[in-house]
Tab-separated table of C-alpha atoms and ligand atoms in Angstrom:
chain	number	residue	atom	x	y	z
A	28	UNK	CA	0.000	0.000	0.000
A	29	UNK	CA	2.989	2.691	0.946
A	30	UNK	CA	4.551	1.445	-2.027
A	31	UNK	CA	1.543	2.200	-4.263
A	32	UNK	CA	1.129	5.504	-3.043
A	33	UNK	CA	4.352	6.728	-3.119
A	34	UNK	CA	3.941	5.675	-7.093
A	35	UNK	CA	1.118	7.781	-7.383
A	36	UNK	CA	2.171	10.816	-5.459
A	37	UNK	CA	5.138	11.105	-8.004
A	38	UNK	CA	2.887	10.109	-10.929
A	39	UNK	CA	-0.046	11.846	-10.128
A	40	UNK	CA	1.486	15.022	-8.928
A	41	UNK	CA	1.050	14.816	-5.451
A	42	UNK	CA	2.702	16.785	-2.774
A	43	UNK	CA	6.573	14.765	-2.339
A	44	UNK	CA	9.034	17.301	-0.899
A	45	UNK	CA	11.443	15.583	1.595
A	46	UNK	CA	12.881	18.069	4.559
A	47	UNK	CA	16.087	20.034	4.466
A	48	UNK	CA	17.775	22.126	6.372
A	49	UNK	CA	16.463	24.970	5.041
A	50	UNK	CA	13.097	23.839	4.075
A	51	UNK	CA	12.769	23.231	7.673
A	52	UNK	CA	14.081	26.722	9.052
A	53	UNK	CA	11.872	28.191	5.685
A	54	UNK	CA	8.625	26.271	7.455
A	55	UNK	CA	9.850	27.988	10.429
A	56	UNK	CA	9.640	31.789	9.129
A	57	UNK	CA	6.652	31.046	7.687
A	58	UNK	CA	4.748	29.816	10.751
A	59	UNK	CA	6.304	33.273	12.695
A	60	UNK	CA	3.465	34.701	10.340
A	61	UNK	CA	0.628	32.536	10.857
A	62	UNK	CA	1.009	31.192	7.420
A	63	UNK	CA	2.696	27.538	5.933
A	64	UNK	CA	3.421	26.121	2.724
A	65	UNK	CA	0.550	23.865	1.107
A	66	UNK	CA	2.771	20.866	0.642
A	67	UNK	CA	3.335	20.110	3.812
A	68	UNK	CA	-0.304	19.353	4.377
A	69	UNK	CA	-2.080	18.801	1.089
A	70	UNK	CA	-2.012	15.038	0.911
A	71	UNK	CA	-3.599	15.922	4.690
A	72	UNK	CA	-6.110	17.650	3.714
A	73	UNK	CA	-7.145	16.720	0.259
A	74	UNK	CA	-7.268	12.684	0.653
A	75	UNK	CA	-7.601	10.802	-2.329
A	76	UNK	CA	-11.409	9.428	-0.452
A	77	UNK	CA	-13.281	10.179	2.267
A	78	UNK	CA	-10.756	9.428	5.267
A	79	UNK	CA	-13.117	9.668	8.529
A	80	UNK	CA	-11.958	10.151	12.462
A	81	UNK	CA	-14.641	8.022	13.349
A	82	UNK	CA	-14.867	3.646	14.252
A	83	UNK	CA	-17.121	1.665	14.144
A	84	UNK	CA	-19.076	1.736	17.438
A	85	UNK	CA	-21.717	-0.764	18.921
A	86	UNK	CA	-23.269	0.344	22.410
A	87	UNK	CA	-24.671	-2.892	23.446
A	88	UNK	CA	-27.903	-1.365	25.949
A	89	UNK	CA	-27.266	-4.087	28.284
A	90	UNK	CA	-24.561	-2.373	29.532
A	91	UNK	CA	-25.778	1.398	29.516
A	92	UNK	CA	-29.272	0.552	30.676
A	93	UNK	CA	-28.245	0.733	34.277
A	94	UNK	CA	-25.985	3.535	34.277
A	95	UNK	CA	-28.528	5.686	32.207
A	96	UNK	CA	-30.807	4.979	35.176
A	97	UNK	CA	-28.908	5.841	37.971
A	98	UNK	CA	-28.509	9.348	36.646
A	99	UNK	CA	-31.685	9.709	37.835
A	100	UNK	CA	-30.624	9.234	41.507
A	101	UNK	CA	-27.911	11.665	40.800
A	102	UNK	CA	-28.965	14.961	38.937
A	103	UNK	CA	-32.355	16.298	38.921
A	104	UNK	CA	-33.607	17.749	35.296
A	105	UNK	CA	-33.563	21.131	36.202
A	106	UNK	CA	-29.879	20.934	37.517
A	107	UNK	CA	-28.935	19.204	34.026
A	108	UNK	CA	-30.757	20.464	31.491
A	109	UNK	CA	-30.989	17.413	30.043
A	110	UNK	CA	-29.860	14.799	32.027
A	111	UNK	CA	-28.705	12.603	29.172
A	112	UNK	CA	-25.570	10.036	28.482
A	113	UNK	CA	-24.127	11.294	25.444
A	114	UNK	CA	-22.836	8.454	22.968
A	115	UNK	CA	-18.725	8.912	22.494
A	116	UNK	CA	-16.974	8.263	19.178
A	117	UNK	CA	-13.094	7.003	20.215
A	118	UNK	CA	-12.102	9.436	17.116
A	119	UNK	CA	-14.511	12.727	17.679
A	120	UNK	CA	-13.864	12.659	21.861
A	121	UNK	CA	-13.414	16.383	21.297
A	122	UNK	CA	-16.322	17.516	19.495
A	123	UNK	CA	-18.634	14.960	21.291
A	124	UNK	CA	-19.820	13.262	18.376
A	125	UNK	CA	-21.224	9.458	18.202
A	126	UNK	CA	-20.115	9.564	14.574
A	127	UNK	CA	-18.769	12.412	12.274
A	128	UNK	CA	-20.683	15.682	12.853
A	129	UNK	CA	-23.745	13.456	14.732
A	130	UNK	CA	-24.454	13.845	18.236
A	131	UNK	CA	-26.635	11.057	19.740
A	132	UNK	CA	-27.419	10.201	23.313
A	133	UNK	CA	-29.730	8.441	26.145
A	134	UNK	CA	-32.256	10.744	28.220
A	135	UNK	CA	-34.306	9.946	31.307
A	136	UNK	CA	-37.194	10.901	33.149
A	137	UNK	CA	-39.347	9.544	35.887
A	138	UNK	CA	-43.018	10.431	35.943
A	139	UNK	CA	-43.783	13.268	36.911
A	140	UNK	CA	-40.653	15.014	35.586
A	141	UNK	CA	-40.096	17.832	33.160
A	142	UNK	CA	-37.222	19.315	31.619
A	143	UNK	CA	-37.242	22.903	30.673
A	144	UNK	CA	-38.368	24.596	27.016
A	145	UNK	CA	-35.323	25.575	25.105
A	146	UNK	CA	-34.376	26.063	21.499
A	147	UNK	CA	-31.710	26.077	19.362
A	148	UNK	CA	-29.741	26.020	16.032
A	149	UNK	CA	-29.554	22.435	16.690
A	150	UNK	CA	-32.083	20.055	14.832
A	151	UNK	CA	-32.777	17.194	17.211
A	152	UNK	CA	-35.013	14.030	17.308
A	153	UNK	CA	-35.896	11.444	19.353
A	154	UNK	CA	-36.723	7.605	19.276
A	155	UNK	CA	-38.316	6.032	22.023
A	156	UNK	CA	-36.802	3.124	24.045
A	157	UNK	CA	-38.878	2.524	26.808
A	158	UNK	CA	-41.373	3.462	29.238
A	159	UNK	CA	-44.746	4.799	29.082
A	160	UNK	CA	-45.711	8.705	29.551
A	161	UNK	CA	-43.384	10.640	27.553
A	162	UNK	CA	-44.400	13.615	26.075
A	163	UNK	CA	-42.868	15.886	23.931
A	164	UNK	CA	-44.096	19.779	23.247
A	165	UNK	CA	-42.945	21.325	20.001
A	166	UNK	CA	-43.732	25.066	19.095
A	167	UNK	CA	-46.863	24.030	21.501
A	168	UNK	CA	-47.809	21.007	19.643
A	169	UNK	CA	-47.752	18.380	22.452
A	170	UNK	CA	-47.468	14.893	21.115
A	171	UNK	CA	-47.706	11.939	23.159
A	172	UNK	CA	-45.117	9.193	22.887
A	173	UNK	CA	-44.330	5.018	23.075
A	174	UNK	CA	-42.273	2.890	22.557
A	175	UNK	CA	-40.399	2.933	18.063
A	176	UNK	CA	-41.972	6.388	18.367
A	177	UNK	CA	-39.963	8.664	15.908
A	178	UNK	CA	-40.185	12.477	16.903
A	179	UNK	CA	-38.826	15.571	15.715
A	180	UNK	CA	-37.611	19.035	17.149
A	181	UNK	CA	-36.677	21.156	13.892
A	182	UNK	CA	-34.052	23.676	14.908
A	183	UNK	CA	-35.513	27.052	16.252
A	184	UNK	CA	-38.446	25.389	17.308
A	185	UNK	CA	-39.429	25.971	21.472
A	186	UNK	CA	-39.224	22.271	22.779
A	187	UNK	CA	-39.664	20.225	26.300
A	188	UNK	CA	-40.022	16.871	27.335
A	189	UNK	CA	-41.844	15.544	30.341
A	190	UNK	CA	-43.448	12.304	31.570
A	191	UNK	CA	-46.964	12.097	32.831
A	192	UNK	CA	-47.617	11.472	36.728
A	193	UNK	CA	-49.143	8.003	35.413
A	194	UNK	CA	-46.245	7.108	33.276
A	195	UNK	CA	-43.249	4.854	34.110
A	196	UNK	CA	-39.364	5.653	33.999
A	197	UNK	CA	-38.639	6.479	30.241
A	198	UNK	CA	-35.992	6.225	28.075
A	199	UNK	CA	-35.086	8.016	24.672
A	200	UNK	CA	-32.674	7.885	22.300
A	201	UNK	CA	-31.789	12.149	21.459
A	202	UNK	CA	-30.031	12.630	18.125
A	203	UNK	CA	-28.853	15.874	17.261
A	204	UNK	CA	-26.124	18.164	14.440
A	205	UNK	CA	-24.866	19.868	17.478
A	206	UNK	CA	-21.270	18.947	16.208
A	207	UNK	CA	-22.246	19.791	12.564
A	208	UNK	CA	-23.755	23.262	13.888
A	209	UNK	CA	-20.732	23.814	15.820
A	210	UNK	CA	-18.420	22.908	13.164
A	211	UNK	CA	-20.128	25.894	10.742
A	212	UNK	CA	-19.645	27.857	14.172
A	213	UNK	CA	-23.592	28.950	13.712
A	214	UNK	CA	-25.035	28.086	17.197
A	215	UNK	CA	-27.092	29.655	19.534
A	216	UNK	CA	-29.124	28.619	22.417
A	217	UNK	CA	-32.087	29.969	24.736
A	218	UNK	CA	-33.838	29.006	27.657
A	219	UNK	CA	-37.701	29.688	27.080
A	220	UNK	CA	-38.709	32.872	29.146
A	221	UNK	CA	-41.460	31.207	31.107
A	222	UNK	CA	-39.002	28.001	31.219
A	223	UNK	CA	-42.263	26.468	30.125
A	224	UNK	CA	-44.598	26.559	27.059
A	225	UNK	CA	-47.994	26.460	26.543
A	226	UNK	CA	-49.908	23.833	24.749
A	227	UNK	CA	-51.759	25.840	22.001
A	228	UNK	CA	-52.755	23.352	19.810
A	229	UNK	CA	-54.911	19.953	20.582
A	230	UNK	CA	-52.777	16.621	21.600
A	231	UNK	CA	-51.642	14.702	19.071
A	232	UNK	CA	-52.474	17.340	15.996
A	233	UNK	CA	-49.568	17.129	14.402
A	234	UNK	CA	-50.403	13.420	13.451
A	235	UNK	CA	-54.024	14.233	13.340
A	236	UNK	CA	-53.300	16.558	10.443
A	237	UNK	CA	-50.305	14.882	8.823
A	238	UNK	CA	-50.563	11.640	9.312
A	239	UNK	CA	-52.881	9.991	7.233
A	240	UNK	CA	-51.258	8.027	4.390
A	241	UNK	CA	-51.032	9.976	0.952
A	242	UNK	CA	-53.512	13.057	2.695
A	243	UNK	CA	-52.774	16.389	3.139
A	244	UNK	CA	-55.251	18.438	4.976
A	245	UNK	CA	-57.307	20.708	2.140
A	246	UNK	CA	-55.672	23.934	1.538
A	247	UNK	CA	-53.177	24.014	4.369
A	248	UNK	CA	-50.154	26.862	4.240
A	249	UNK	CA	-47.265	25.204	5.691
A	250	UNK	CA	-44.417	26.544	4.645
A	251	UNK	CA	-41.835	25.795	7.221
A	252	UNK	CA	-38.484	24.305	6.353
A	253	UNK	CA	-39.251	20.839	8.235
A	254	UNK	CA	-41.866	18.594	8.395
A	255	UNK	CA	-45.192	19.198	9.681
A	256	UNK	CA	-45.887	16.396	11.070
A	257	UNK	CA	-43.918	16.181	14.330
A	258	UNK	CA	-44.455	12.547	15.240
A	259	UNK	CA	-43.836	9.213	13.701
A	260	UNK	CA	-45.273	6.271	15.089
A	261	UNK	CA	-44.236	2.910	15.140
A	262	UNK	CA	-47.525	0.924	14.126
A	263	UNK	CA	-48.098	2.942	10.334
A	264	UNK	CA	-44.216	2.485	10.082
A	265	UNK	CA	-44.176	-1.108	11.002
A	266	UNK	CA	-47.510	-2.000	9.012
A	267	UNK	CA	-46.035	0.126	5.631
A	268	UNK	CA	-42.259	-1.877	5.760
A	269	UNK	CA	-44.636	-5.331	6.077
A	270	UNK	CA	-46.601	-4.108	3.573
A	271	UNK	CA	-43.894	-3.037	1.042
A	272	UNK	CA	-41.876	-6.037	1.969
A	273	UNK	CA	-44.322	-8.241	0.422
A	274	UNK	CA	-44.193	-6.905	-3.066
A	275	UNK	CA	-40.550	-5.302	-3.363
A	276	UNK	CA	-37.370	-7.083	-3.292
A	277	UNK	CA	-35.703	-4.523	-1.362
A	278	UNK	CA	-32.468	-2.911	-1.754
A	279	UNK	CA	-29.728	-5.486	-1.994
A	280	UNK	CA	-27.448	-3.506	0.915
A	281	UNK	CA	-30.576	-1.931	3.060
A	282	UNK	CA	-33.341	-5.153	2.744
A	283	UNK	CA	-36.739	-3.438	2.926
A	284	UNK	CA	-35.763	0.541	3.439
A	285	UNK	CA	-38.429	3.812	3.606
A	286	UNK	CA	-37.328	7.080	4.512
A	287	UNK	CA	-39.615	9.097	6.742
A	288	UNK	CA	-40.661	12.200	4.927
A	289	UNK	CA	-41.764	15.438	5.458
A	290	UNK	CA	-45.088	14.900	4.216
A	291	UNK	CA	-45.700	18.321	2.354
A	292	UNK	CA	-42.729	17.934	0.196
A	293	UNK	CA	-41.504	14.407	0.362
A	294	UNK	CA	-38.346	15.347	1.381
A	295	UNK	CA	-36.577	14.499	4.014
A	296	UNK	CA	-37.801	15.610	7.511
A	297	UNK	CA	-35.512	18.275	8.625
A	298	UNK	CA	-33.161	20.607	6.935
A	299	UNK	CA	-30.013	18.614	7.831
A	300	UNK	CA	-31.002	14.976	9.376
A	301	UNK	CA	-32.968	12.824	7.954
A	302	UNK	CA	-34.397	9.216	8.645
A	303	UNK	CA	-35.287	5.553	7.709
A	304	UNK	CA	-36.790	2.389	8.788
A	305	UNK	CA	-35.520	-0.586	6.910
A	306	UNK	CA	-36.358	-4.248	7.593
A	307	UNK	CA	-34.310	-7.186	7.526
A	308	UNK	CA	-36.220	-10.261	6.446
A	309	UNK	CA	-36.123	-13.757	8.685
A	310	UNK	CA	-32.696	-15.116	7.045
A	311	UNK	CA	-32.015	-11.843	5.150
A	312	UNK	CA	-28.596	-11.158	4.459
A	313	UNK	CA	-27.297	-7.523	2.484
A	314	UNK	CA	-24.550	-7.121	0.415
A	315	UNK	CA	-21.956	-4.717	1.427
A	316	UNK	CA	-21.679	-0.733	-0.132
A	317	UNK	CA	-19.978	2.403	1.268
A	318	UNK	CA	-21.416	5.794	0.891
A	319	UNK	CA	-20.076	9.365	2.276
A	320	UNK	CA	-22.812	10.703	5.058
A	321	UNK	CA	-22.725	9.148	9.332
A	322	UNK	CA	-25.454	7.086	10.324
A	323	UNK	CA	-26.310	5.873	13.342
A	324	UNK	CA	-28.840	2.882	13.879
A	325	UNK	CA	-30.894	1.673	16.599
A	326	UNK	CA	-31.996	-1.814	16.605
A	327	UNK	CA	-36.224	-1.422	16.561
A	328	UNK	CA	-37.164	-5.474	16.633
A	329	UNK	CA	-35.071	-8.319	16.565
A	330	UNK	CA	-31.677	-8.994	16.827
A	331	UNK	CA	-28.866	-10.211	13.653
A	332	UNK	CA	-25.412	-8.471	13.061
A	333	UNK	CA	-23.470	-5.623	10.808
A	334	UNK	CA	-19.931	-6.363	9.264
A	335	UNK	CA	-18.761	-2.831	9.215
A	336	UNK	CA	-15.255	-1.966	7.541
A	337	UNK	CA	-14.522	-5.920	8.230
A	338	UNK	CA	-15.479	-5.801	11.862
A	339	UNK	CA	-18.374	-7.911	12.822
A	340	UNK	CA	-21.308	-6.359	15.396
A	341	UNK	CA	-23.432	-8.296	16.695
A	342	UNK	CA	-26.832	-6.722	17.796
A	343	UNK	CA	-30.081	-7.589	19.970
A	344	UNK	CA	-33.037	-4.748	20.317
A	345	UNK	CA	-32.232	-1.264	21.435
A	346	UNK	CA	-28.596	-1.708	20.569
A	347	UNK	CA	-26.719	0.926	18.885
A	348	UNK	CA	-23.759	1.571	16.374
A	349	UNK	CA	-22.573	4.037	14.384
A	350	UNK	CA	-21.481	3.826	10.691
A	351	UNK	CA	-18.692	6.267	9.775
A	352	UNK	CA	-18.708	7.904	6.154
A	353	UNK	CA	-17.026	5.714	3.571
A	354	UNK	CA	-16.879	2.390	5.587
A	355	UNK	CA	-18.193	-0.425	3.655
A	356	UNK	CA	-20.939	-1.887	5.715
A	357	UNK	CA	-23.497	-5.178	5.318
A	358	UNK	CA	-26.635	-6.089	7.460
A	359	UNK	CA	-27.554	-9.606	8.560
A	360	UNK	CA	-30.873	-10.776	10.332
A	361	UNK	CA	-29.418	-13.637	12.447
A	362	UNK	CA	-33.261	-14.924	12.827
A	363	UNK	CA	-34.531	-17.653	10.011
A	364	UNK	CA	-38.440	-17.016	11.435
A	365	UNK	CA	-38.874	-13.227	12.767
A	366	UNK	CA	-37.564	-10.041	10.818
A	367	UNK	CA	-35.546	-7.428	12.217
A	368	UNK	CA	-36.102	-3.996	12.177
A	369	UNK	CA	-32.829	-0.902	12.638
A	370	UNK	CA	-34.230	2.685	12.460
A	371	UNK	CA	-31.251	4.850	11.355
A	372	UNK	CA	-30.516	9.061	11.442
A	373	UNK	CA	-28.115	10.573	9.361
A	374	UNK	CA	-26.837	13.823	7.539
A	375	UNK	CA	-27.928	12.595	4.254
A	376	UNK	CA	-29.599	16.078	4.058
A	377	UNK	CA	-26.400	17.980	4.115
A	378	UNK	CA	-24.887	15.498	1.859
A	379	UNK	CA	-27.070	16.254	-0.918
A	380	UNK	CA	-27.706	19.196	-0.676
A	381	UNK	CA	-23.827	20.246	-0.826
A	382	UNK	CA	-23.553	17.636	-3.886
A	383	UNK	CA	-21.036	15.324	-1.468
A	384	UNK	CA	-22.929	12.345	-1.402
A	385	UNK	CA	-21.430	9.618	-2.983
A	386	UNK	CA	-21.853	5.912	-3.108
A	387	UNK	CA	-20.097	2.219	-4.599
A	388	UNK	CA	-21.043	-1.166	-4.291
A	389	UNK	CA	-18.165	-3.734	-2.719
A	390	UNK	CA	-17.581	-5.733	-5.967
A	391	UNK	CA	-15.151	-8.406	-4.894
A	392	UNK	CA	-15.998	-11.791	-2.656
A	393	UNK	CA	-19.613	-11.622	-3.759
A	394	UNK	CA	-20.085	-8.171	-2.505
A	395	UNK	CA	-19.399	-9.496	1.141
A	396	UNK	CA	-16.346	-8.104	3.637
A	397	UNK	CA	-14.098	-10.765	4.421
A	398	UNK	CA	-14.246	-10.204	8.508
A	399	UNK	CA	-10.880	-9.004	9.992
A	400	UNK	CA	-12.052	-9.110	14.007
B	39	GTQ	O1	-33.512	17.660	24.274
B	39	GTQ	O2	-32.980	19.399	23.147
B	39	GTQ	O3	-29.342	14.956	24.212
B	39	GTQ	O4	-30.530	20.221	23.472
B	39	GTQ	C1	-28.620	17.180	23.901
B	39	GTQ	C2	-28.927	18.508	23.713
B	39	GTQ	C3	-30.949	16.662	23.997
B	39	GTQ	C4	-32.680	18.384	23.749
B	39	GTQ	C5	-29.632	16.278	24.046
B	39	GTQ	C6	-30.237	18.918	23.663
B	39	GTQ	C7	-31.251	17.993	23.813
């Protein structure tokens, strides 16, 4: 591999200057005035392909179930925030990002419990884990939440979460751009005056208007960049991937895949993340494909494994892992009699939209990864 390269930096015109003496003191002057010469870091910073920070990650929830819960005995919501384990990439430690420019991470409540209205430049959404209760209120559209429950808080809208008095301990899955929004240094952040919003619109409207299959309420104006329709719920989503599966052969890398959509548009649901459900088949096995974008799954139903950049994961429900841009990645369903269903966020948004998505097919061994570990 060094070997090849080195042919095709001298070939191909890439950057080869070996260090002198005085190349070295020249590098030197040059730095006194916050400048350097491009050669030193142009194979750096123009790769020949994608080169990511980021691994592979699995967070198996058997072993951040507990912890997650015992938060609760040890911060209240109003001293955190958000009292949330955030999801740490080995590679983006220092912009706290589960993958790339995605933040992702586990929030509690307990009935009874609210956190505080805020909004920010940050798009965020939420997939439900566990627990009954949860609420969410978005620009005073309070939707009511269980478990495969998809929501979304579009970025500059007033949000809260809480869990009803009658409810039971809950658990969600936050996903956010915070490191994207950082990275483009275009953040900001406020605390709702009243710390609390009012619920101006009837429960559940969002879905009530929105949600009905191919319908769009008769001469609505919605005009905002995200979708209207706030929540997601598991049963339609379920009940459309069964009913697709049984007439489409699916994608050959993704099995049975729909995107959620912003249903006045049919794009994607927010201005930079957007969404799928896919479904593995009993048996189902994908062939492997790399695409730029980070994408982080959540095992929905059943349990199977990803080979991702050689490594094999093996997952079981509520699992997570991460997918870094460019790694070559496969999905298995390690059940011959139930399917298995991963919900996924991304930045596919961004990607297209800035013309950087880009995507190939693993061609050798079948279109399978031999597995390294
Ligand atoms: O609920 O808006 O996990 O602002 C991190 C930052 C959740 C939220 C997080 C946030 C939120």
């Amino acid at each position: 591999m060094a070997r090849y390269d080195a042919y095709r930096e001298e070939v191909l015109g890439r950057a080869n200057v070996s260090d002198t003496p005085e190349l070295v003191s020249y590098y030197e002057e040059l730095a006194k005035f916050e400048t350097g010469a491009l050669w030193t870091v142009a194979n750096k910073i123009e790769p020949w392909q994608p080169q990511s920070d980021s691994v592979p990650v699995l967070w198996r929830y058997k072993d951040l179930r507990e912890h997650v819960l015992r938060s609760v005995d040890l911060v209240k919501p109003e001293q955190a925030g958000r009292r949330v384990i955030y999801l740490n990439n080995p590679g983006r430690r220092e912009v706290s990002a589960a993958v790339g420019w995605l933040y992702s991470g586990l929030q509690v409540m307990h009935p009874g419990e609210v956190a505080t209205a805020h909004r920010h430049s940050s798009s965020a959404l939420r997939f439900i884990m566990e627990g009954r209760g949860a609420y969410t209120i978005v620009d005073g559209h309070k939707m009511t939440l269980g478990a495969n429950d998809f929501v979304l808080t579009p970025n500059g809208t007033w949000h809260e979460h809480g869990v009803s008095e009658d409810g039971t301990p809950c658990i969600w899955q936050d996903g956010l751009d915070i490191p994207l929004v950082n990275a483009l240094e275009a953040g900001f952040y406020a605390v709702h005056p009243d710390l609390h919003q009012a619920v101006t619109f009837p429960v559940n409207d969002s879905t009530a208007s929105w949600g009905g299959a191919g319908l769009r309420p008769y001469g609505d104006s919605w005009s905002k960049p995200y979708s209207p329709l706030f929540k997601y719920e598991w049963e339609p989503t379920y009940e459309a991937l069964r009913r697709y599966a049984a007439t489409t052969a699916g994608s050959p890398y993704d099995g049975v895949i729909m995107n959620y959509v912003n249903p006045a548009t049919g794009g994607p649901v927010m201005s930079t993340i957007g969404a799928s459900m896919q479904m593995l088949r009993p048996g189902e096995k994908t062939k492997a494909h790399r695409h730029t974008g980070s994408f982080i799954y959540q095992v929905a139903k059943g349990k199977g494994y990803s080979v991702i950049n050689g490594r094999r994961f093996d997952w079981e429900e509520r699992d997570i892992f991460c997918v870094p841009s460019w790694a070559f990645h496969e999905h298995a369903n390690a059940s011959e009699s139930e399917d298995a269903c991963l919900f996924c966020f991304n930045d596919l948004p961004v990607m297209h939209a800035l013309r950087l998505y880009w995507e190939e097919a693993l061609v050798d061994n079948d279109g399978h990864q031999p597995i390294v570990a």
